[in-house]
């Protein structure tokens, strides 16, 4: 059944799927940061700053 589904996906946008997969993996990796997964900060601006900081920390080792 899985093979049939893969063969019949002519209308699927594979570039969009690659981007979606990248975003899902980023969210999975960001949940490893304890302060983000449990949302310690009460203010939205503090929480968004922590998210930005964790994304920077994920991006830095690659470059």
XYZ file of C-alpha atoms in Angstrom:
63
model
C 0.000 0.000 0.000
C 2.801 2.435 0.775
C 4.430 1.829 -2.587
C 1.156 2.555 -4.352
C 0.854 5.867 -2.508
C 4.367 6.886 -3.536
C 3.751 6.012 -7.174
C 0.481 7.953 -7.410
C 1.854 11.262 -6.080
C 2.432 12.976 -9.414
C 0.677 16.103 -8.163
C 2.808 16.407 -5.022
C 5.064 19.455 -4.739
C 8.389 17.936 -3.659
C 10.105 21.293 -3.086
C 7.365 22.305 -0.663
C 7.708 18.915 1.038
C 11.470 19.471 1.506
C 10.831 22.843 3.149
C 8.123 21.345 5.364
C 10.456 18.554 6.420
C 13.170 21.107 7.272
C 10.759 23.132 9.421
C 9.474 20.023 11.224
C 13.034 18.971 12.025
C 13.832 22.457 13.319
C 10.859 22.311 15.696
C 11.894 18.841 16.839
C 15.419 20.083 17.597
C 14.209 23.248 19.298
C 12.112 21.194 21.743
C 15.342 19.812 23.205
C 15.891 23.192 24.867
C 14.204 22.865 28.247
C 13.189 26.505 28.640
C 11.394 26.423 25.310
C 9.676 23.076 25.601
C 8.176 23.942 28.989
C 7.837 27.697 28.316
C 9.366 29.093 31.489
C 8.906 32.707 30.397
C 5.543 34.335 30.972
C 5.990 37.188 28.530
C 5.702 36.498 24.809
C 8.674 38.728 23.967
C 10.940 36.819 26.366
C 9.759 33.511 24.954
C 10.319 34.627 21.358
C 13.790 35.849 22.313
C 14.597 32.416 23.747
C 13.349 30.775 20.558
C 15.538 33.090 18.476
C 18.531 32.406 20.701
C 18.065 28.646 20.449
C 17.764 28.852 16.659
C 21.006 30.839 16.546
C 22.678 28.220 18.730
C 21.478 25.501 16.346
C 22.671 27.446 13.314
C 26.147 28.444 14.603
C 27.788 24.979 14.696
C 26.928 24.535 11.023
C 28.797 27.688 9.963
